[in-house]
Coordinates of C-alpha atoms and ligand atoms in Angstrom, one line a residue:
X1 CA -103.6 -76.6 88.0
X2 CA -102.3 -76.4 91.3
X3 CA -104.7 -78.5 93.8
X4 CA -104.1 -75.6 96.7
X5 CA -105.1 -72.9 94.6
X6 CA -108.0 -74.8 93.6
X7 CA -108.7 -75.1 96.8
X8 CA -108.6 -71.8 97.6
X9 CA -110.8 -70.9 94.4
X10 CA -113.5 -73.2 95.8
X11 CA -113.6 -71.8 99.6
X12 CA -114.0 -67.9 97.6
X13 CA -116.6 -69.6 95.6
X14 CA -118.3 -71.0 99.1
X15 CA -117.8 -67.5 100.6
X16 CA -120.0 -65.5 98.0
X17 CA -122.3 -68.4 97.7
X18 CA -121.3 -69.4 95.0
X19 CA -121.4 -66.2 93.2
X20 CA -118.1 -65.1 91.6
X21 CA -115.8 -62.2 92.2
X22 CA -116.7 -59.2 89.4
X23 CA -114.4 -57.1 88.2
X24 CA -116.2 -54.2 90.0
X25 CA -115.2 -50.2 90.1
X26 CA -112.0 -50.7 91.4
X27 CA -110.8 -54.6 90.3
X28 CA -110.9 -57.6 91.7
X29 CA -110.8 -57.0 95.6
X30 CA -111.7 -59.8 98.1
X31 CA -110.2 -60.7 101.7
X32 CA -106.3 -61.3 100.4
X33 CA -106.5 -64.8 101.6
X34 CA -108.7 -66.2 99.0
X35 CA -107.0 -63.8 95.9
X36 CA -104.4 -66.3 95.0
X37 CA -106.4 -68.5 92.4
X38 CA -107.3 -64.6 91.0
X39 CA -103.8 -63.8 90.8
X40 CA -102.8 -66.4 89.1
X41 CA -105.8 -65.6 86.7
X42 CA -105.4 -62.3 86.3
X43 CA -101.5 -63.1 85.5
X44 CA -103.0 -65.5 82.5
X45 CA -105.2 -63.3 80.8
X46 CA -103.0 -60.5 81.1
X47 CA -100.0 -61.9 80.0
X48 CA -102.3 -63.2 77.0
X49 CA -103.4 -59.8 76.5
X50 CA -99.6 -58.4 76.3
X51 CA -99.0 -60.8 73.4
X52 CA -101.4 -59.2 71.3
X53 CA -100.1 -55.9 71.5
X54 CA -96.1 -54.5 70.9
X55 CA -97.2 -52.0 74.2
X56 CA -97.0 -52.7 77.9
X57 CA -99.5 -54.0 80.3
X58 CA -99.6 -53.5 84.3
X59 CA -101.3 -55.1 86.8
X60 CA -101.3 -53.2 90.2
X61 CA -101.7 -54.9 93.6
X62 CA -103.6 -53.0 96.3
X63 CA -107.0 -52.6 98.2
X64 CA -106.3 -49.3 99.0
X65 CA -108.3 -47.7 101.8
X66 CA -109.8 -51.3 102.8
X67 CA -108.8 -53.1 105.6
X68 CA -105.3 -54.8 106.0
X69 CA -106.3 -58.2 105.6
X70 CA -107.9 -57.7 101.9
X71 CA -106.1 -57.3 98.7
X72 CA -106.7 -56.7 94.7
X73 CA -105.7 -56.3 91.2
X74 CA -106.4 -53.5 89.5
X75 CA -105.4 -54.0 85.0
X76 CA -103.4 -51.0 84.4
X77 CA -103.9 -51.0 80.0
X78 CA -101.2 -49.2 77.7
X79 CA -102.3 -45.9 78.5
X80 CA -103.3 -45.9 81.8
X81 CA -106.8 -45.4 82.6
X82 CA -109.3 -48.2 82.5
X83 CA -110.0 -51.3 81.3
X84 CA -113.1 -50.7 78.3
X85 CA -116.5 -52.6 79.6
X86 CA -115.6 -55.3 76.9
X87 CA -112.4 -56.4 78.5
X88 CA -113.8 -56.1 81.9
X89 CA -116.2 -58.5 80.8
X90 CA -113.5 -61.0 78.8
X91 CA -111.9 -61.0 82.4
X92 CA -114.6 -61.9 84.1
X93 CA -115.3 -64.6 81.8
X94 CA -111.5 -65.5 81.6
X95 CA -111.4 -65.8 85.3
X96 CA -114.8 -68.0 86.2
X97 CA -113.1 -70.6 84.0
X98 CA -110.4 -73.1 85.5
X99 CA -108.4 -74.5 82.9
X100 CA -105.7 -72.9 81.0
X101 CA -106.8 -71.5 77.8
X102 CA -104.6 -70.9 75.3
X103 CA -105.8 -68.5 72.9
X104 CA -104.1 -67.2 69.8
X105 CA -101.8 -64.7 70.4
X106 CA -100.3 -61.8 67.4
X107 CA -96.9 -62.2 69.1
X108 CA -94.5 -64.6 71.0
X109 CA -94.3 -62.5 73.8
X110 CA -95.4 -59.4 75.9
X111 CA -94.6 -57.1 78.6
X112 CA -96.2 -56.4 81.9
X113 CA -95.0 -54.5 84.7
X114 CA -96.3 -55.5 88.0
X115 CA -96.6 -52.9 91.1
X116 CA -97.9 -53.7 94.6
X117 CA -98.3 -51.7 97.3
X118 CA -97.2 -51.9 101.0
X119 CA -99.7 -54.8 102.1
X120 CA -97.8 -57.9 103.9
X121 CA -100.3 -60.3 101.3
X122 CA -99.0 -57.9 98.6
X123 CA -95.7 -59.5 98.0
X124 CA -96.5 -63.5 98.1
X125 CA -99.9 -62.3 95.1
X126 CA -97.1 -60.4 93.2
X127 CA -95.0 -63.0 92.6
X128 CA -98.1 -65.6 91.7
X129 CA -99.3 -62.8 89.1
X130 CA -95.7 -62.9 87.6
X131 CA -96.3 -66.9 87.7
X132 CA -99.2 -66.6 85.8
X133 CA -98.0 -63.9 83.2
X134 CA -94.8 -66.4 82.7
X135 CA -97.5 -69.6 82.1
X136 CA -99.2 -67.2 79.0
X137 CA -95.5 -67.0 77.9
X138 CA -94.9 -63.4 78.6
X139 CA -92.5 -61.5 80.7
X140 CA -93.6 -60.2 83.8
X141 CA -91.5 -57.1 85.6
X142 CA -91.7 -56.7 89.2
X143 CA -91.5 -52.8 89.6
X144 CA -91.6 -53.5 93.6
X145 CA -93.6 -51.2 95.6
X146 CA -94.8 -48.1 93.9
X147 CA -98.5 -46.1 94.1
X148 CA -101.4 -46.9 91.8
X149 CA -101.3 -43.9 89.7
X150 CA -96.9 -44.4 89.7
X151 CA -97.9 -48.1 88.3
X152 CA -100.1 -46.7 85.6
X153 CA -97.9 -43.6 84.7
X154 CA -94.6 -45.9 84.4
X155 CA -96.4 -48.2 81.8
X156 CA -98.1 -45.1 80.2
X157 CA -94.6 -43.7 79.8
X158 CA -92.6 -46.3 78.7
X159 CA -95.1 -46.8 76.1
X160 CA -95.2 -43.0 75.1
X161 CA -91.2 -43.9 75.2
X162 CA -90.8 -41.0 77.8
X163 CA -88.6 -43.6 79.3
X164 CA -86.9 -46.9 78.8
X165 CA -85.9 -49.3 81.2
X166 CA -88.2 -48.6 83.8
X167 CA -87.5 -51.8 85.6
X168 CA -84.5 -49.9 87.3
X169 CA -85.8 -46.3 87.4
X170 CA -89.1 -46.2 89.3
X171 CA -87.9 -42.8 90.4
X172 CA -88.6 -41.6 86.8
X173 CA -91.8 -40.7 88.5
X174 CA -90.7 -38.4 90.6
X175 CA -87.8 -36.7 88.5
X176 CA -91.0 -36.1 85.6
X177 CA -93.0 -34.5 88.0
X178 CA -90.6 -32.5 90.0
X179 CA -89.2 -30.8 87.1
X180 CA -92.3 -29.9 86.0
X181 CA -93.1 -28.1 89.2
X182 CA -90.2 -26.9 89.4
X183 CA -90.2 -25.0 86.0
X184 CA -93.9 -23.6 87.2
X185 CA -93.0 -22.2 90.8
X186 CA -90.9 -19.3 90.7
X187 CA -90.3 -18.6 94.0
X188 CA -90.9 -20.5 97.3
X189 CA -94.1 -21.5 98.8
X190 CA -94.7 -20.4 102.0
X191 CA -95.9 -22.1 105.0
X192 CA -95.8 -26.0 105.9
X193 CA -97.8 -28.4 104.4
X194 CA -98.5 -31.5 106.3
X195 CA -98.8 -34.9 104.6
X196 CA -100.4 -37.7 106.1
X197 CA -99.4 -40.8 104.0
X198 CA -102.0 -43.3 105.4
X199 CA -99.1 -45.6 106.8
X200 CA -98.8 -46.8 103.1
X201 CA -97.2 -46.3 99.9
X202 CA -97.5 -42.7 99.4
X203 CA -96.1 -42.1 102.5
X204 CA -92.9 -43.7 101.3
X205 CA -92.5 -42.2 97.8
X206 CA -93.5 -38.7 99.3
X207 CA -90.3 -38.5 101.1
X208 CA -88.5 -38.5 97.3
X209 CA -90.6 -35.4 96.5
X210 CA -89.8 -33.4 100.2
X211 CA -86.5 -33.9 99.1
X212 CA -86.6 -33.0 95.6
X213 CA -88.7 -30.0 96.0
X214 CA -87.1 -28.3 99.6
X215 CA -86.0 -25.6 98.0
X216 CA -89.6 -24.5 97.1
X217 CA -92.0 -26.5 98.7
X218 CA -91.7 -27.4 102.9
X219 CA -93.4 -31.1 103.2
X220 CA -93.7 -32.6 106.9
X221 CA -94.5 -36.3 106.6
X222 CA -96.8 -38.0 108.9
X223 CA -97.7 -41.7 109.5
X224 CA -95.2 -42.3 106.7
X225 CA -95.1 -46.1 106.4
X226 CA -92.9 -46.6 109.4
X227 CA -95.8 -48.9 110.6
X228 CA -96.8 -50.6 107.5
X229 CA -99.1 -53.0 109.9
X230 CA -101.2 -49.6 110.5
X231 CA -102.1 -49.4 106.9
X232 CA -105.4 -46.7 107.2
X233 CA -105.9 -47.4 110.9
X234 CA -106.7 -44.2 112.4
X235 CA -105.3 -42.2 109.4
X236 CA -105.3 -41.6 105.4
X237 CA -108.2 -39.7 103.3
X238 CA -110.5 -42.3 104.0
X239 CA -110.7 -42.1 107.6
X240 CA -110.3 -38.5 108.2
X241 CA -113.1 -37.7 105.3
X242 CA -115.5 -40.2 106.2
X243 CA -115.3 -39.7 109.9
X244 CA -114.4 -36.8 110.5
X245 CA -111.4 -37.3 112.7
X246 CA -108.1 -36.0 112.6
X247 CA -105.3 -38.7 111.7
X248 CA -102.7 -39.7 114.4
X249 CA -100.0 -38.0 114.8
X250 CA -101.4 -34.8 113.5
X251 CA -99.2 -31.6 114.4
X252 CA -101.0 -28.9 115.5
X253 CA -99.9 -25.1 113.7
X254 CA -102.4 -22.8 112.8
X255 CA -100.6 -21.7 109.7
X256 CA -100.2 -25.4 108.1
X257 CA -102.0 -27.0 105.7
X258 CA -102.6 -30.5 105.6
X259 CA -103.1 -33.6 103.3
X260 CA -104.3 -37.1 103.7
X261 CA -103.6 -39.9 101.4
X262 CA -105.3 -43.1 101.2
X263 CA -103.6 -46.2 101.0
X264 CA -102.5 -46.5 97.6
X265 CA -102.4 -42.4 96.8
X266 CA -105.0 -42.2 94.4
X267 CA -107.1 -40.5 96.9
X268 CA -106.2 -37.1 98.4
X269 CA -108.2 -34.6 101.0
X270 CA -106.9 -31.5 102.2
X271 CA -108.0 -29.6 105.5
X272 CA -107.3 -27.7 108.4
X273 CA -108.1 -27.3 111.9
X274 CA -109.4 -24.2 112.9
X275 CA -111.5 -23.1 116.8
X276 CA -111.7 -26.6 117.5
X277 CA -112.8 -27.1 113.8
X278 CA -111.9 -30.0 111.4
X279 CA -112.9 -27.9 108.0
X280 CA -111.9 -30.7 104.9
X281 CA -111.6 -29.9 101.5
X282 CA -113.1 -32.5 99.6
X283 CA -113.0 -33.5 95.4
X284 CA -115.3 -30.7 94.7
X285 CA -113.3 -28.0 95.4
X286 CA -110.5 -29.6 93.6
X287 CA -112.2 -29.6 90.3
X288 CA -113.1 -25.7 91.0
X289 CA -109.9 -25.1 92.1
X290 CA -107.9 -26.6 88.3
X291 CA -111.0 -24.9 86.4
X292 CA -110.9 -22.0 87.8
X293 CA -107.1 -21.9 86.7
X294 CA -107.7 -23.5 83.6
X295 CA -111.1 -21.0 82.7
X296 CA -109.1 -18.4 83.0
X297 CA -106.3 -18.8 81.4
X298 CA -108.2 -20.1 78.3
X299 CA -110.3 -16.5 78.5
X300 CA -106.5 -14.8 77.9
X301 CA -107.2 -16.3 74.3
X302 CA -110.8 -15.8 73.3
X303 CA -110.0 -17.5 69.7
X304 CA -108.9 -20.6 71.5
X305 CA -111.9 -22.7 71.3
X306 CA -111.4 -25.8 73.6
X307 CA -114.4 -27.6 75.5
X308 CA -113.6 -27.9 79.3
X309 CA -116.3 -30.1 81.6
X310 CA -116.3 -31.3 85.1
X311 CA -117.4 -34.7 86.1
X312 CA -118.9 -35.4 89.3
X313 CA -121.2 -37.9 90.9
X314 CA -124.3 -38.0 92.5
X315 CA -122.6 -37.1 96.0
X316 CA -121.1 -34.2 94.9
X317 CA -122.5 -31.4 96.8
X318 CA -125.4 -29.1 94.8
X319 CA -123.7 -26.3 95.5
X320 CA -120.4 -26.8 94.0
X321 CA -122.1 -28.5 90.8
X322 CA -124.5 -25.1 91.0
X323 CA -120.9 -22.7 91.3
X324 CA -119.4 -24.5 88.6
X325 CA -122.5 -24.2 86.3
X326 CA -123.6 -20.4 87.3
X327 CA -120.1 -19.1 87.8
X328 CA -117.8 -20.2 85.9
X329 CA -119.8 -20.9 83.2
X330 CA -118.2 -24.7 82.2
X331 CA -120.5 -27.7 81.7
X332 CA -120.9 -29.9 84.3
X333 CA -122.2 -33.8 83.9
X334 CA -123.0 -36.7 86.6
X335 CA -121.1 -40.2 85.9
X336 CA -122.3 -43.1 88.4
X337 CA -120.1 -44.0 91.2
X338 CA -116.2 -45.3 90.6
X339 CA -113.1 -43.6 88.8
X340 CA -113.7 -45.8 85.6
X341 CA -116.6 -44.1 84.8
X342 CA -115.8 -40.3 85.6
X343 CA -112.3 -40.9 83.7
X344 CA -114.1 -42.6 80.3
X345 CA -116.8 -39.3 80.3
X346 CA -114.0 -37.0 80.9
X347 CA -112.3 -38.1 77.4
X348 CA -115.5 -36.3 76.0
X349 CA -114.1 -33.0 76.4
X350 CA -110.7 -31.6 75.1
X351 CA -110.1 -30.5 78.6
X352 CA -112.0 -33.1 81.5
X353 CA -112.1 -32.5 85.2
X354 CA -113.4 -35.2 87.2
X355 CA -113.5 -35.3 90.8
X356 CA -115.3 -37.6 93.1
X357 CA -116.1 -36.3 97.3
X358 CA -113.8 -38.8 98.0
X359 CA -110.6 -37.1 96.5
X360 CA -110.2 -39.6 93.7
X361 CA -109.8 -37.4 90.6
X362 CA -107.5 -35.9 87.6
X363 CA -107.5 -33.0 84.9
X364 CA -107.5 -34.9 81.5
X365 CA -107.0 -33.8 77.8
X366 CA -107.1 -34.7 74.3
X367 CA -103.6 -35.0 72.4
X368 CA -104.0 -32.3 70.3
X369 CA -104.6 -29.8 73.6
X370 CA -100.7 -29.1 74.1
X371 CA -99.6 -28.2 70.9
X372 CA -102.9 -25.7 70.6
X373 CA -101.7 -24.3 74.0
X374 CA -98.2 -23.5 72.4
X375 CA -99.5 -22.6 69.1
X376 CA -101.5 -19.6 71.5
X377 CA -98.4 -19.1 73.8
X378 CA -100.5 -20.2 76.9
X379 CA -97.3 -21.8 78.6
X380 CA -98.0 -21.8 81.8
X381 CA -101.3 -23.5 80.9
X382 CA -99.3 -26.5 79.3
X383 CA -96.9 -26.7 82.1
X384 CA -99.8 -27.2 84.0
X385 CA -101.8 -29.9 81.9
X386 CA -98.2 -31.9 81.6
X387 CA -98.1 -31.9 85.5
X388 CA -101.3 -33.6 85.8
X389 CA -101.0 -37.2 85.5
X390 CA -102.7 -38.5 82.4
X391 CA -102.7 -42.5 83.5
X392 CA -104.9 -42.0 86.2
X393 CA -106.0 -39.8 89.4
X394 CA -102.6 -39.0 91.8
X395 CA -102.9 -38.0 95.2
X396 CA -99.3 -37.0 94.9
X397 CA -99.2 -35.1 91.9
X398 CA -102.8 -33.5 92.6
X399 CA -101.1 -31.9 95.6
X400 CA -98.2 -30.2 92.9
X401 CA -101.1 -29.0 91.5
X402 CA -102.7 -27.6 94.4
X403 CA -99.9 -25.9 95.7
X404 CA -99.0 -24.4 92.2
X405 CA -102.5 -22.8 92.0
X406 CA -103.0 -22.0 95.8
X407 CA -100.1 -20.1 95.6
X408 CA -100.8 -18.8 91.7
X409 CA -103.7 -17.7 92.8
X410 CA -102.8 -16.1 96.4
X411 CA -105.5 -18.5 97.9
X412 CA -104.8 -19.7 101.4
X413 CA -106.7 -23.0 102.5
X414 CA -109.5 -20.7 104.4
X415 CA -110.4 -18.8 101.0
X416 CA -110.6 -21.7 98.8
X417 CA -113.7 -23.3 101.6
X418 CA -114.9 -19.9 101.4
X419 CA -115.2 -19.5 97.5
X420 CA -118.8 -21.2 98.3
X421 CA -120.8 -22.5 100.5
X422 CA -121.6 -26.1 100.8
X423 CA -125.6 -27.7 101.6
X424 CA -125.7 -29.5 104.3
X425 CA -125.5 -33.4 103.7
X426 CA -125.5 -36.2 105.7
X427 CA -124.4 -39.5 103.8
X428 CA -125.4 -43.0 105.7
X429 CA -125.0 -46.2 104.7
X430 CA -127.4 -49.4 105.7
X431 CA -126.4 -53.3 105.9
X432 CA -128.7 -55.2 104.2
X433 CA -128.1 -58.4 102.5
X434 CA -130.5 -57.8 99.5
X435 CA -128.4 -54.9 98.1
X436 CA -128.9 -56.0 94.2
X437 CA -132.6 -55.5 93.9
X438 CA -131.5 -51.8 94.0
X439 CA -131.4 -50.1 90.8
X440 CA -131.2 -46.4 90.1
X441 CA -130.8 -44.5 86.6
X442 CA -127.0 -44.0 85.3
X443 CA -126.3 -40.7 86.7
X444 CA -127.4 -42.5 89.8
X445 CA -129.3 -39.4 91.4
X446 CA -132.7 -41.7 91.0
X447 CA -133.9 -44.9 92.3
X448 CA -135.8 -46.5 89.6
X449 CA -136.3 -50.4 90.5
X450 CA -138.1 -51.5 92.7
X451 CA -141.2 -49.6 91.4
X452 CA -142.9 -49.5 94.9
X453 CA -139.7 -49.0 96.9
X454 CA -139.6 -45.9 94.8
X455 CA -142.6 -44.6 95.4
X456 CA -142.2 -44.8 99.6
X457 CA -139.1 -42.7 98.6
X458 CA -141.3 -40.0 96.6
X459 CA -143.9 -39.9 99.1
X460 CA -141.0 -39.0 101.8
X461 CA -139.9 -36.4 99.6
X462 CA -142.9 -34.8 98.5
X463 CA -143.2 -33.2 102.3
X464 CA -139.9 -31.1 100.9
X465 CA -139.9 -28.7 98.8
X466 CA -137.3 -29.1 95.1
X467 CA -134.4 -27.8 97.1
X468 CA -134.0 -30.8 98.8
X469 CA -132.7 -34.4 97.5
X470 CA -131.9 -37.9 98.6
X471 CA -129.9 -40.9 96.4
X472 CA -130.1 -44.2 97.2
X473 CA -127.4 -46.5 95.6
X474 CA -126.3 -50.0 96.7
X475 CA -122.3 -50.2 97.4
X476 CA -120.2 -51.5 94.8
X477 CA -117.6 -52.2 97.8
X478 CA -119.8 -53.7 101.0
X479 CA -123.0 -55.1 101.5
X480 CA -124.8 -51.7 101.9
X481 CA -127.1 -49.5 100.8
X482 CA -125.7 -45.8 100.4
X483 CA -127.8 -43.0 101.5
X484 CA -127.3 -39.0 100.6
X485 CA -129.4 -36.5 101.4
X486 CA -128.9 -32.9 101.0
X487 CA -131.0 -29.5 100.8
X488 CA -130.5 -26.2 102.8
X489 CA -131.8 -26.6 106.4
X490 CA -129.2 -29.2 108.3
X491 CA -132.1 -30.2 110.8
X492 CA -134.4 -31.5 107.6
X493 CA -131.7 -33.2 105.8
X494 CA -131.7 -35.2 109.3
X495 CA -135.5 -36.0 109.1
X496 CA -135.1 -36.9 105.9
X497 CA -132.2 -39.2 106.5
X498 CA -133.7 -40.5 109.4
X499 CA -137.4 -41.2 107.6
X500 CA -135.4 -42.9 104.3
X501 CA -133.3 -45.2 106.9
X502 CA -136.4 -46.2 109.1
X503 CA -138.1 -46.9 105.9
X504 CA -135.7 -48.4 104.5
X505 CA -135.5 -50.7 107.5
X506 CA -138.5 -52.3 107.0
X507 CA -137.8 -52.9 103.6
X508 CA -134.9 -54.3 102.6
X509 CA -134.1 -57.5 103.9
X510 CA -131.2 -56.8 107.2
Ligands
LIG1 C1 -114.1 -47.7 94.9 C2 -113.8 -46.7 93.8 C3 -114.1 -45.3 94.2 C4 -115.6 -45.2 94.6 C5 -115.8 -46.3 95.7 C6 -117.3 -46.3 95.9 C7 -111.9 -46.6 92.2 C8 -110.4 -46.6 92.1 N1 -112.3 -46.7 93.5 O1 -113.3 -47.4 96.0 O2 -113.9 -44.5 93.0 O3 -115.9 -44.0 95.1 O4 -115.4 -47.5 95.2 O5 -117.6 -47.3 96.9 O6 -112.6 -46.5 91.3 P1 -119.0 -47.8 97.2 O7 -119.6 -48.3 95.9 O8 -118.9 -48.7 98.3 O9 -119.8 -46.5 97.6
LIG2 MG1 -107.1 -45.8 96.4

């Protein structure tokens, strides 16, 4: 093995005291200067993994909303979506070891594509994963810069055989999804929208879809990678949903909507400013928004029986899990925390919506949903479910979907935060450097471990009545503890937040 990337390996391994990377909810992710040794890893097993099947892999390079400086690998398999826990594991295992192993392979060779986005680390860990997939003997295809969910969808297609020869035609991705919209919009959209692409990727491939779509859609582009060294500094979904802020450059009109990104366009927020007002539409209202749609179209054809459920996560608010429930009737179910595990509980249902706060989400369906939706004549319906993108959540083409139904539906931006009313919440997060002795049950609404940490947190909470709730998780990104809290009265979700944090203070270690 190279003696520098060893090197490298062994100043990660000294960095996390000697605990190892994990393939965690969104890959491997680390400060990029100690990703090489993963790279070439992750190029190993992959290209091993591509010789076992006559379909092709991906391996996407990208932190996302993180910081400049760190970097990743997310495993994009055949179809898109995620890795199963099994092969998470096998790459874990794969990784921690050093030498080269050879394992047996079905074929003599494989097929993965490679994606990265705009990152200055990104390009130099590209080309050691395509090192690493040649070493296992398979061919690795650098597709250049592209999103996440454009890195997944251009493996899932080729392998559908939607398209060949995707090494030269990245912009299949936008020609798919622009004819779809364009066969669903019949006549122009009005107003602006406003899309702030985070400095990153999505900024860049948006500009294919503003062309594409003028004649229907008006798309202003802001922070549009012109300043690649800006990545997610003062801008994208992350920053203006977490803080609260608006991004740079933001134009002002009071008839605009607007749309952040985050860094690799998985992630999308929409909002608008209003007396002085940042109002943001977060995940929730997404998943309302394509279910609502989706409900009632499916109600046009009562002996259409398909199962439709939304997935959410413990920080979704009550009240949109409550709305969803009560009045639209459609089942609604908690996965923990990360896209891999809403997505793999959405396959549950014919039709899965899953949706985290955070804007990271997709409408999903089972093969046989299509040809059931032509067999009833819901059209429109189908044109619809084809727009989503079935490989994984898109910021981009989430946005088609929005506008579709926004103007479908005659909702403007201010009726669709008006459809209900949110509890107050207040989410805060602790450093502490004890973060693993945290457990909480699956759905992630309960702290379970340790017993008498728990019960500080029941006593707190038995001064409130039902109505009120807080969840307690530790970060699968930072060394922090996540706190939510949430009930009906904004100054007692405070106290509460305030009493868990002191509480918590004296607990954990800081
Ligand atoms: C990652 C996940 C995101 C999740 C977040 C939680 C993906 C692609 N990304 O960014 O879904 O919301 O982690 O972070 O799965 P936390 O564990 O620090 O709260
Ligand atoms: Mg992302």
């Amino acid at each position: 093995m190279d003696p520098q990337l060893r090197d490298e390996h062994r100043q990660l391994l000294e960095k996390n005291q000697k605990q190892l990377l994990t393939y965690g909810t969104s890959g491997f992710r680390e400060e990029s200067k100690y990703l090489k040794f993963v790279g070439w890893r992750v190029g190993i097993f992959i290209g091993q993994m591509s010789k076992n099947t006559t379909l092709k892999l991906g391996v996407m390079i990208t932190a996302s909303h993180n910081k400049i400086i760190d970097n990743g690998f997310k495993i994009v398999p055949p179809k898109g979506g995620m890795l199963s826990i099994e092969e998470e594991q096998n790459i874990e295992i794969f990784y921690k070891s050093e030498e080269i192993v050879q394992s047996e392979t079905q074929y003599d060779t494989g097929i993965v594509y490679v994606g990265r986005d705009t990152r200055p680390s990104s390009e130099s860990l590209c080309q050691i994963v395509l090192d690493g997939i040649k070493e296992a003997g398979a061919i690795g295809i650098n597709l250049g810069i592209v999103t996440t969910p454009q890195c997944a969808f251009l493996v899932y297609a080729t392998n559908l055989g939607l398209v060949n020869q995707i090494e030269s035609n990245q912009q299949f991705f936008v020609e798919y999804f622009c004819n779809i919209f364009l066969q669903l919009i019949k006549n122009p959209i009005k107003g602006t929208l406003v899309i702030d692409g985070a400095e990153g990727v999505g900024g860049i491939w948006i500009k294919y879809f503003q062309e594409k779509l003028a004649n229907v859609l008006t798309i202003q582009r802001i922070n549009y990678g012109d300043e690649p060294h800006l990545l997610n500094d003062g801008c994208g979904s992350e920053f203006v949903q977490k803080e609260k802020k608006l991004p740079k450059n933001f134009v002002y009109d009071p008839t605009y909507r607007y749309a952040s990104l985050d860094g690799d366009a998985d992630r999308l927020v929409y909002y608008y400013f209003e007396q002085n007002k940042l109002q943001i539409i977060e995940g929730d209202r997404f998943a309302i928004l394509f279910a609502m749609y989706i409900k009632q179209q499916l109600q046009k054809k009562p002996d259409l029986k398909l199962s439709i459920g939304i997935i959410q996560t413990a920080y979704a608010n009550s009240a949109s899990t409550k709305y969803i429930t009560e009045n639209l009737g459609i089942y609604a179910k908690y996965a923990p925390t990360g896209v891999k595990y809403l997505h793999r509980v959405a396959h549950e249902f014919d039709i899965g919506i899953y949706f985290e706060a955070n804007g990271h989400g997709a409408v999903i369906y089972k093969d046989h949903v299509l040809s059931q939706l032509k067999e009833f004549e819901l059209f429109e319906l189908e044109l619809f479910l084809k727009l989503s993108n079935q490989a994984v959540g898109d910021a981009i083409i989430n946005i088609l979907m929005t506008e579709f139904l926004l103007n479908k539906l005659e909702i403007t931006i201010q009726d669709w935060l008006l459809i209900y009313q949110d509890y107050p919440a207040l989410s805060t997060k602790l450093y502490v450097k004890n973060k693993q002795i945290i457990k909480t049950n699956y759905e992630e609404t309960t702290l379970i471990e340790p017993i008498d940490l728990k019960q500080k947190v029941d006593e707190i909470m038995s001064k409130y009545d039902k109505s009120y709730r807080t969840c307690i998780r530790p970060s699968g990104t930072e060394n922090v503890v996540r706190i939510h809290s949430e009930g009906p009265q904004v100054e007692i979700v405070k106290e509460i937040d305030f009493r868990i944090n002191e509480m918590l203070k004296s607990y954990m270690e800081i």
